Short mmCIF file of C-alpha atoms in Angstrom, two decimals:
data_model
loop_
_atom_site.label_atom_id
_atom_site.label_comp_id
_atom_site.label_asym_id
_atom_site.label_seq_id
_atom_site.Cartn_x
_atom_site.Cartn_y
_atom_site.Cartn_z
CA MET G 284 18.21 2.05 -3.36
CA SER G 285 21.15 -0.34 -3.03
CA LYS G 286 19.94 -3.71 -1.78
CA ILE G 287 16.49 -2.55 -0.81
CA THR G 288 13.54 -3.87 -2.77
CA LEU G 289 10.08 -2.61 -3.31
CA PHE G 290 9.10 -3.94 0.06
CA MET G 291 12.12 -2.70 2.01
CA ALA G 292 12.92 0.32 -0.12
CA ILE G 293 9.90 2.17 0.96
CA ALA G 294 10.96 1.66 4.51
CA ALA G 295 14.60 2.44 4.29
CA CYS G 296 14.12 5.72 2.52
CA SER G 297 10.93 6.71 4.21
CA PRO G 298 10.00 9.39 6.66
CA ALA G 299 7.31 8.83 9.23
CA ILE G 300 3.79 10.03 9.40
CA ALA G 301 2.91 13.40 10.76
CA GLN G 302 0.89 13.71 13.88
CA PRO G 303 -1.11 16.64 15.15
CA GLN G 304 0.82 19.69 16.20
CA SER G 305 0.37 18.73 19.85
CA MET G 306 2.18 15.45 19.23
CA MET G 307 4.87 17.03 17.09
CA SER G 308 5.72 19.63 19.71
CA ALA G 309 6.43 16.93 22.29
CA ARG G 310 9.40 15.67 20.29
CA PRO G 311 12.98 16.84 20.84
CA ALA G 312 13.86 19.75 18.59
CA ALA G 313 16.77 17.79 17.16
CA ALA G 314 14.33 15.31 15.71
CA SER G 315 13.20 17.92 13.18
CA ALA G 316 16.48 19.66 12.39
CA ASP G 317 17.50 18.83 8.82
CA GLY G 318 17.14 22.23 7.15
CA LEU G 319 13.92 21.28 5.36
CA GLU G 320 11.58 22.62 8.03
CA PRO G 321 10.56 25.69 5.94
CA ALA G 322 9.69 23.48 2.96
CA ARG G 323 7.61 21.15 5.13
CA ALA G 324 5.85 24.16 6.66
CA ILE G 325 4.94 25.48 3.21
CA ILE G 326 3.54 22.11 2.14
CA ALA G 327 1.58 21.82 5.38
CA ASP G 328 0.10 25.29 4.81
CA VAL G 329 -0.81 24.57 1.18
CA GLN G 330 -2.50 21.33 2.21
CA LYS G 331 -4.24 22.71 5.27
CA ILE G 332 -7.85 21.59 5.62
CA VAL G 333 -9.83 24.82 6.02
CA THR G 334 -13.36 23.71 5.16
CA PRO G 335 -15.94 24.04 7.98
CA ASN G 336 -16.72 20.32 8.15
CA GLY G 337 -13.20 19.12 7.38
CA ILE G 338 -10.98 16.87 9.46
CA ASP G 339 -7.22 16.62 9.93
CA GLU G 340 -6.04 14.68 12.93
CA THR G 341 -3.34 12.19 13.81
CA LEU G 342 -4.03 9.71 16.55
CA VAL G 343 -2.26 6.98 18.49
CA LEU G 344 -4.76 4.14 18.82
CA ASP G 345 -4.58 0.82 20.64
CA ILE G 346 -5.21 -1.76 17.91
CA GLY G 347 -4.88 -5.41 18.78
CA GLY G 348 -2.84 -4.59 21.87
CA ALA G 349 -0.27 -2.46 20.01
CA ARG G 350 -0.08 1.34 19.81
CA GLN G 351 -0.41 2.44 16.20
CA VAL G 352 -0.46 5.82 14.45
CA VAL G 353 -3.38 6.82 12.25
CA ASN G 354 -3.86 10.01 10.22
CA ILE G 355 -7.34 11.11 9.10
CA ARG G 356 -7.81 13.88 6.50
CA GLY G 357 -10.74 15.10 4.45
CA ALA G 358 -12.53 18.24 3.34
CA ASP G 359 -15.96 17.06 4.50
CA LYS G 360 -16.64 14.50 7.21
CA ALA G 361 -19.88 13.64 5.39
CA ASN G 362 -17.82 12.03 2.61
CA PRO G 363 -17.25 8.26 2.52
CA VAL G 364 -14.26 6.94 4.45
CA LEU G 365 -11.35 5.40 2.51
CA LEU G 366 -8.87 3.35 4.55
CA TYR G 367 -5.50 3.04 2.78
CA ILE G 368 -3.57 -0.10 3.82
CA HIS G 369 0.11 0.31 3.00
CA GLY G 370 2.51 -2.24 1.58
CA GLY G 371 5.66 -3.87 2.82
CA PRO G 372 5.46 -5.51 5.22
CA GLY G 373 6.54 -2.34 6.98
CA SER G 374 6.57 0.04 3.99
CA VAL G 375 4.44 2.89 5.27
CA GLU G 376 3.03 5.32 2.72
CA MET G 377 1.86 8.10 5.00
CA PRO G 378 5.07 10.08 4.39
CA MET G 379 4.50 10.10 0.62
CA ALA G 380 0.76 10.68 0.81
CA TRP G 381 1.13 14.47 0.62
CA SER G 382 2.39 14.05 -2.97
CA PHE G 383 -0.76 12.37 -4.32
CA GLN G 384 -3.56 12.24 -1.75
CA ARG G 385 -4.83 15.82 -1.47
CA PRO G 386 -7.33 15.62 -4.41
CA TRP G 387 -8.80 12.43 -2.94
CA GLU G 388 -9.61 14.36 0.23
CA ASP G 389 -12.26 16.44 -1.55
CA PHE G 390 -14.27 13.26 -2.13
CA PHE G 391 -13.24 10.89 0.68
CA THR G 392 -12.14 11.06 4.28
CA VAL G 393 -8.78 9.34 3.79
CA VAL G 394 -7.18 7.30 6.56
CA GLN G 395 -3.46 6.51 6.50
CA TRP G 396 -2.33 3.90 9.02
CA ASP G 397 1.20 2.99 10.15
CA GLN G 398 0.78 -0.71 10.89
CA ARG G 399 2.29 -2.44 13.91
CA GLY G 400 6.07 -2.41 13.82
CA ALA G 401 6.15 0.14 10.97
CA GLY G 402 6.84 3.84 10.52
CA ARG G 403 5.85 5.99 13.46
CA SER G 404 4.25 3.00 15.14
CA TYR G 405 7.62 1.25 15.42
CA ALA G 406 8.94 3.33 18.32
CA LEU G 407 5.66 3.09 20.25
CA ASN G 408 6.03 -0.62 21.02
CA ASP G 409 8.73 -2.99 22.25
CA ALA G 410 9.88 -4.75 19.07
CA ALA G 411 10.89 -7.88 20.96
CA LYS G 412 7.42 -8.18 22.45
CA ILE G 413 5.45 -7.66 19.26
CA ALA G 414 7.68 -9.78 17.00
CA GLU G 415 5.65 -12.92 17.67
CA THR G 416 2.44 -11.03 16.83
CA LEU G 417 3.63 -10.22 13.30
CA THR G 418 1.41 -12.69 11.49
CA PHE G 419 -0.76 -12.18 8.45
CA GLU G 420 -3.89 -12.95 10.47
CA ARG G 421 -2.96 -10.33 13.06
CA TYR G 422 -2.56 -7.66 10.36
CA ARG G 423 -5.96 -8.61 8.95
CA ASP G 424 -7.56 -8.45 12.37
CA ASP G 425 -5.83 -5.15 13.15
CA ALA G 426 -7.41 -3.71 10.02
CA ILE G 427 -10.84 -4.98 11.05
CA GLU G 428 -10.41 -3.52 14.52
CA LEU G 429 -9.29 -0.19 13.06
CA ILE G 430 -12.37 -0.11 10.82
CA ALA G 431 -14.55 -0.65 13.90
CA GLN G 432 -12.88 2.31 15.61
CA LEU G 433 -13.23 4.49 12.51
CA ARG G 434 -16.93 3.64 12.20
CA ALA G 435 -17.50 4.74 15.79
CA ARG G 436 -15.34 7.86 15.55
CA LEU G 437 -16.64 9.05 12.17
CA GLY G 438 -20.20 7.80 12.42
CA LYS G 439 -20.08 5.54 9.36
CA ARG G 440 -21.70 2.17 8.80
CA LYS G 441 -19.21 1.06 6.11
CA VAL G 442 -15.89 2.17 4.62
CA PHE G 443 -13.94 1.72 1.41
CA VAL G 444 -10.67 -0.16 1.77
CA LEU G 445 -7.77 0.39 -0.64
CA GLY G 446 -4.90 -2.06 -0.19
CA HIS G 447 -1.56 -1.49 -1.93
CA SER G 448 1.08 -4.19 -2.51
CA PHE G 449 1.40 -6.26 0.69
CA GLY G 450 -1.52 -4.19 2.00
CA SER G 451 -3.63 -5.54 -0.85
CA ALA G 452 -3.35 -9.04 0.59
CA VAL G 453 -4.39 -7.69 3.99
CA GLY G 454 -7.27 -5.75 2.40
CA LEU G 455 -8.49 -8.75 0.43
CA ALA G 456 -8.46 -10.84 3.60
CA VAL G 457 -10.58 -8.17 5.30
CA ALA G 458 -13.05 -8.22 2.39
CA GLN G 459 -13.21 -12.01 2.63
CA LYS G 460 -13.76 -12.13 6.40
CA ARG G 461 -15.91 -9.02 6.98
CA PRO G 462 -17.62 -7.92 3.75
CA ASP G 463 -20.35 -6.33 5.88
CA LEU G 464 -17.89 -3.55 6.83
CA LEU G 465 -17.06 -2.47 3.26
CA HIS G 466 -18.74 -0.49 0.50
CA ALA G 467 -16.15 -2.00 -1.87
CA TYR G 468 -12.61 -3.33 -1.85
CA ILE G 469 -9.96 -1.68 -4.08
CA GLY G 470 -6.71 -3.54 -4.77
CA MET G 471 -3.70 -1.69 -6.20
CA GLY G 472 -0.68 -3.84 -7.04
CA GLN G 473 -2.86 -6.71 -5.88
CA LEU G 474 -1.15 -9.76 -4.37
CA ILE G 475 -2.96 -13.06 -4.89
CA ASP G 476 -0.35 -15.73 -4.08
CA PHE G 477 3.05 -14.95 -2.59
CA ARG G 478 5.02 -17.83 -4.10
CA GLU G 479 3.39 -17.41 -7.51
CA ASN G 480 4.07 -13.68 -7.27
CA GLU G 481 7.77 -14.40 -6.82
CA ARG G 482 7.84 -17.03 -9.60
CA VAL G 483 6.19 -14.79 -12.19
CA GLY G 484 8.06 -11.66 -11.18
CA MET G 485 11.43 -13.40 -11.25
CA ALA G 486 10.73 -15.07 -14.61
CA HIS G 487 9.69 -11.76 -16.16
CA THR G 488 12.74 -9.97 -14.79
CA LEU G 489 15.03 -12.76 -15.99
CA GLN G 490 13.51 -12.50 -19.46
CA ARG G 491 14.07 -8.73 -19.51
CA ALA G 492 17.67 -9.21 -18.37
CA ARG G 493 18.36 -11.68 -21.18
CA GLU G 494 16.75 -9.38 -23.75
CA ARG G 495 19.02 -6.57 -22.57
CA GLY G 496 22.11 -8.75 -22.45
CA ASP G 497 22.46 -8.00 -18.74
CA GLU G 498 24.60 -10.95 -17.70
CA ASP G 499 25.10 -9.74 -14.12
CA ALA G 500 21.34 -9.75 -13.63
CA VAL G 501 20.95 -13.18 -15.24
CA ARG G 502 23.58 -14.68 -12.93
CA ALA G 503 22.16 -13.00 -9.82
CA ILE G 504 18.58 -14.10 -10.47
CA THR G 505 19.36 -17.68 -11.50
CA ALA G 506 21.56 -18.04 -8.42
CA LEU G 507 18.47 -17.62 -6.23
CA GLN G 508 17.05 -21.01 -7.22
CA PRO G 509 15.31 -23.01 -5.78
CA TYR G 510 13.66 -19.86 -4.38
CA PRO G 511 10.74 -19.33 -4.34
CA ASN G 512 9.60 -22.94 -4.86
CA SER G 513 11.44 -24.49 -1.93
CA GLY G 514 14.05 -23.81 0.72
CA PRO G 515 14.30 -20.55 2.67
CA PHE G 516 11.83 -17.79 1.84
CA THR G 517 13.51 -14.55 2.92
CA ILE G 518 13.26 -10.85 2.23
CA GLU G 519 16.91 -10.89 1.13
CA GLN G 520 16.00 -13.25 -1.72
CA ALA G 521 13.00 -11.11 -2.65
CA ASP G 522 15.23 -8.03 -2.66
CA ALA G 523 17.89 -9.71 -4.79
CA TRP G 524 15.74 -10.04 -7.92
CA ARG G 525 13.76 -6.85 -7.37
CA LYS G 526 17.00 -4.89 -7.49
CA TRP G 527 17.02 -5.67 -11.22
CA ALA G 528 13.25 -5.51 -11.75
CA ASN G 529 13.19 -1.95 -10.44
CA ARG G 530 15.79 -0.93 -13.04
CA TYR G 531 13.49 -2.29 -15.73
CA GLY G 532 10.47 -0.23 -14.64
CA SER G 533 8.73 -2.52 -12.15
CA LEU G 534 8.33 0.15 -9.48
CA ALA G 535 7.96 3.19 -11.75
CA GLY G 536 6.97 2.12 -15.25
CA GLN G 537 8.80 4.78 -17.22
CA ARG G 538 11.80 5.25 -14.92
CA PRO G 539 14.82 3.17 -13.89
CA ASP G 540 14.13 3.79 -10.20
CA ALA G 541 11.59 5.33 -7.83
CA ASP G 542 13.99 7.70 -6.10
CA PHE G 543 11.59 10.59 -6.70
CA TYR G 544 8.94 8.76 -4.70
CA PHE G 545 11.16 7.99 -1.73
CA ALA G 546 12.73 11.46 -1.74
CA SER G 547 9.26 13.00 -1.37
CA THR G 548 9.15 11.67 2.18
CA LYS G 549 11.71 14.27 3.24
CA LEU G 550 9.09 16.94 2.68
CA SER G 551 6.21 15.27 4.48
CA PRO G 552 4.72 17.55 7.15
CA LEU G 553 3.87 14.40 9.09
CA TYR G 554 7.35 12.91 9.39
CA THR G 555 10.44 14.22 11.13
CA PRO G 556 13.94 12.94 10.32
CA GLN G 557 13.67 10.77 13.45
CA ASP G 558 10.41 9.33 12.15
CA ARG G 559 12.13 8.51 8.88
CA ALA G 560 14.91 6.74 10.77
CA ASP G 561 12.29 4.77 12.70
CA TRP G 562 10.67 3.87 9.40
CA GLY G 563 13.90 2.29 8.20
CA LYS G 564 14.31 0.34 11.44
CA GLY G 565 10.70 -0.75 11.44
CA SER G 566 10.75 -1.81 7.82
CA ALA G 567 13.84 -3.96 8.28
CA PHE G 568 12.41 -5.49 11.45
CA THR G 569 8.97 -6.15 10.01
CA ALA G 570 10.00 -7.41 6.57
CA THR G 571 12.68 -9.71 7.96
CA THR G 572 10.30 -11.14 10.54
CA MET G 573 7.21 -11.39 8.35
CA TRP G 574 8.42 -12.46 4.91
CA PRO G 575 9.05 -16.14 5.75
CA ARG G 576 5.58 -16.28 7.32
CA LEU G 577 3.94 -15.13 4.07
CA ALA G 578 5.27 -17.85 1.76
CA ASP G 579 2.07 -19.90 1.68
CA ILE G 580 -0.51 -17.11 1.82
CA SER G 581 -2.71 -17.52 -1.24
CA PHE G 582 -6.13 -16.43 -2.50
CA THR G 583 -6.11 -18.59 -5.63
CA GLN G 584 -8.97 -20.69 -4.23
CA LEU G 585 -11.05 -17.62 -3.40
CA THR G 586 -13.65 -17.50 -6.17
CA ARG G 587 -16.47 -15.54 -4.52
CA LEU G 588 -16.61 -12.27 -2.60
CA GLU G 589 -19.70 -10.67 -1.11
CA VAL G 590 -18.40 -7.15 -1.75
CA PRO G 591 -17.78 -5.13 -4.96
CA MET G 592 -14.20 -5.58 -6.18
CA VAL G 593 -11.88 -3.15 -8.00
CA LEU G 594 -8.34 -3.68 -9.29
CA LEU G 595 -5.99 -0.82 -10.19
CA LEU G 596 -3.07 -2.42 -12.06
CA GLY G 597 0.09 -0.98 -13.57
CA ARG G 598 0.99 -2.45 -16.94
CA TYR G 599 4.72 -2.57 -16.10
CA ASP G 600 4.36 -3.95 -12.58
CA SER G 601 6.36 -7.11 -11.97
CA THR G 602 6.80 -6.38 -8.27
CA THR G 603 3.32 -7.79 -7.85
CA PRO G 604 2.76 -9.00 -11.43
CA SER G 605 -0.50 -7.57 -12.71
CA SER G 606 -1.24 -10.60 -14.90
CA ILE G 607 -1.82 -12.79 -11.84
CA ALA G 608 -4.45 -10.48 -10.37
CA ALA G 609 -6.14 -9.84 -13.72
CA ASP G 610 -6.49 -13.57 -14.40
CA TRP G 611 -7.81 -14.16 -10.88
CA LEU G 612 -10.44 -11.42 -11.28
CA LYS G 613 -11.86 -13.19 -14.32
CA ARG G 614 -12.66 -16.22 -12.13
CA LEU G 615 -14.03 -14.22 -9.22
CA HIS G 616 -17.76 -13.87 -8.59
CA ALA G 617 -18.64 -10.57 -6.87
CA PRO G 618 -21.63 -8.20 -6.78
CA ALA G 619 -19.72 -5.87 -9.14
CA LYS G 620 -16.21 -5.87 -10.59
CA MET G 621 -14.02 -3.25 -12.25
CA LEU G 622 -10.50 -3.55 -13.67
CA CYS G 623 -8.48 -0.41 -14.44
CA TRP G 624 -5.23 -0.67 -16.40
CA PHE G 625 -2.62 2.07 -15.97
CA GLU G 626 -0.63 1.82 -19.18
CA ASN G 627 2.28 4.03 -18.08
CA SER G 628 2.65 2.75 -14.54
CA GLY G 629 4.56 0.12 -12.67
CA HIS G 630 3.75 -0.52 -9.02
CA LEU G 631 2.85 3.09 -8.15
CA PRO G 632 -0.10 4.26 -10.28
CA MET G 633 -1.34 6.59 -7.52
CA ILE G 634 1.70 8.78 -8.15
CA GLU G 635 2.64 7.81 -11.71
CA GLU G 636 -0.84 8.50 -13.13
CA GLN G 637 -2.49 10.63 -10.49
CA GLY G 638 -5.37 12.00 -12.53
CA ARG G 639 -6.38 8.57 -13.78
CA THR G 640 -6.19 7.15 -10.26
CA LEU G 641 -8.53 9.85 -9.00
CA ALA G 642 -10.95 9.24 -11.90
CA ALA G 643 -10.98 5.52 -11.06
CA LEU G 644 -11.72 6.24 -7.40
CA LEU G 645 -14.54 8.57 -8.39
CA ALA G 646 -16.06 5.72 -10.41
CA VAL G 647 -16.12 3.67 -7.20
CA ARG G 648 -17.43 6.35 -4.84
CA PRO G 649 -21.15 6.27 -5.84
CA ILE G 650 -21.46 2.71 -4.52
CA ALA G 651 -21.47 4.20 -1.01
CA ALA G 652 -24.96 5.56 -1.68
CA ALA G 653 -26.23 2.99 -4.20
CA ARG G 654 -28.95 0.48 -3.44
CA THR G 655 -27.63 -1.86 -6.11
CA PRO G 656 -23.83 -2.08 -6.41
CA ALA G 657 -22.60 -0.97 -9.83
CA PHE G 658 -19.57 0.96 -11.00
CA ALA G 659 -20.04 3.90 -13.36
CA PRO G 660 -16.73 5.05 -14.89
CA SER G 661 -16.86 8.62 -16.16
CA ALA G 662 -15.85 9.55 -19.68
CA ALA G 663 -12.38 10.18 -18.27
CA ALA G 664 -12.07 6.72 -16.69
CA ALA G 665 -14.00 4.65 -19.26
CA PRO G 666 -11.08 4.16 -21.68
CA TYR G 667 -9.03 2.27 -19.08
CA CYS G 668 -11.60 0.97 -16.58
CA ARG G 669 -13.80 -1.96 -17.55
CA THR G 670 -16.74 -3.21 -15.50
CA SER G 671 -18.33 -6.64 -15.25
#
């Protein structure tokens, strides 16, 4: 992954999201020519939604004045809607979704969204014109506007929101501003405070480097000071320490890298090679523009939510250190709370521990029909999911 961190890595290696066949056919043939077309066709066929009330569509929607790509998949449109808000900024997860999402689609109508400036949405807008719109508040409001469109399109009063990494900050902001739109909020790799996130993550990585006698890492990380406390707050600085954290299991808890995750994008039926190239451009553009604007975003003073709250945390995650979110949850007042620890995961429990992630989501699902919000972990989820 060279210099690319968790936030930029996903973008640099990523493919784009797949659109409906009508949209795909409008692209130049060269955009799809990489020799992997037969493999993508097989995966698309295996994952085809064939149920009578199923849905599989990819749309270009106007959201907050920017054209953005959205994919909607599910076996039964009567199921609750789950909006997945990807990380980054700019690190779309639609291209990897084929590798973990299909079981979710039996129980939820799952929505993947390439945010403004990211993935397949990058080429749909003039980057120079939308650069000034890349603010945290705009991402939050885009999500709220998308939920409004999904409610109208799918005939739902509320949705579940699952935010991952940077997307977890966006999702939490949505839950704070518009709890009336949500059945529950689910945070995976939850970000609470950007500067504190960098402080704790860097300190943990520095400790691991010293324990391993990794002098190159020690020098590289200490050289970043006074980041993140003062001075410039850039994605290059964030990348510089995550380069080492990823080797120590921060992204994938039991592996020295997450190459398997990024490589899976090459087989996404939703992304062409050109989409993947756009992902890299969009990720670099978005992360570079947005990161300095995120320095002082914090939810440490948020102590009450009017919506049920769930955290899915990887034990090895120092990309967004799980300890920060777990401590914050203890102080939070909410109608219902559930914390699930993934003991063998870093930042990617949805792919590192897929069965346990599904079991956790199934513990959340009944809230959509409940009069009184309460989580009910099954026997499978109970050992690692605790309610309060």
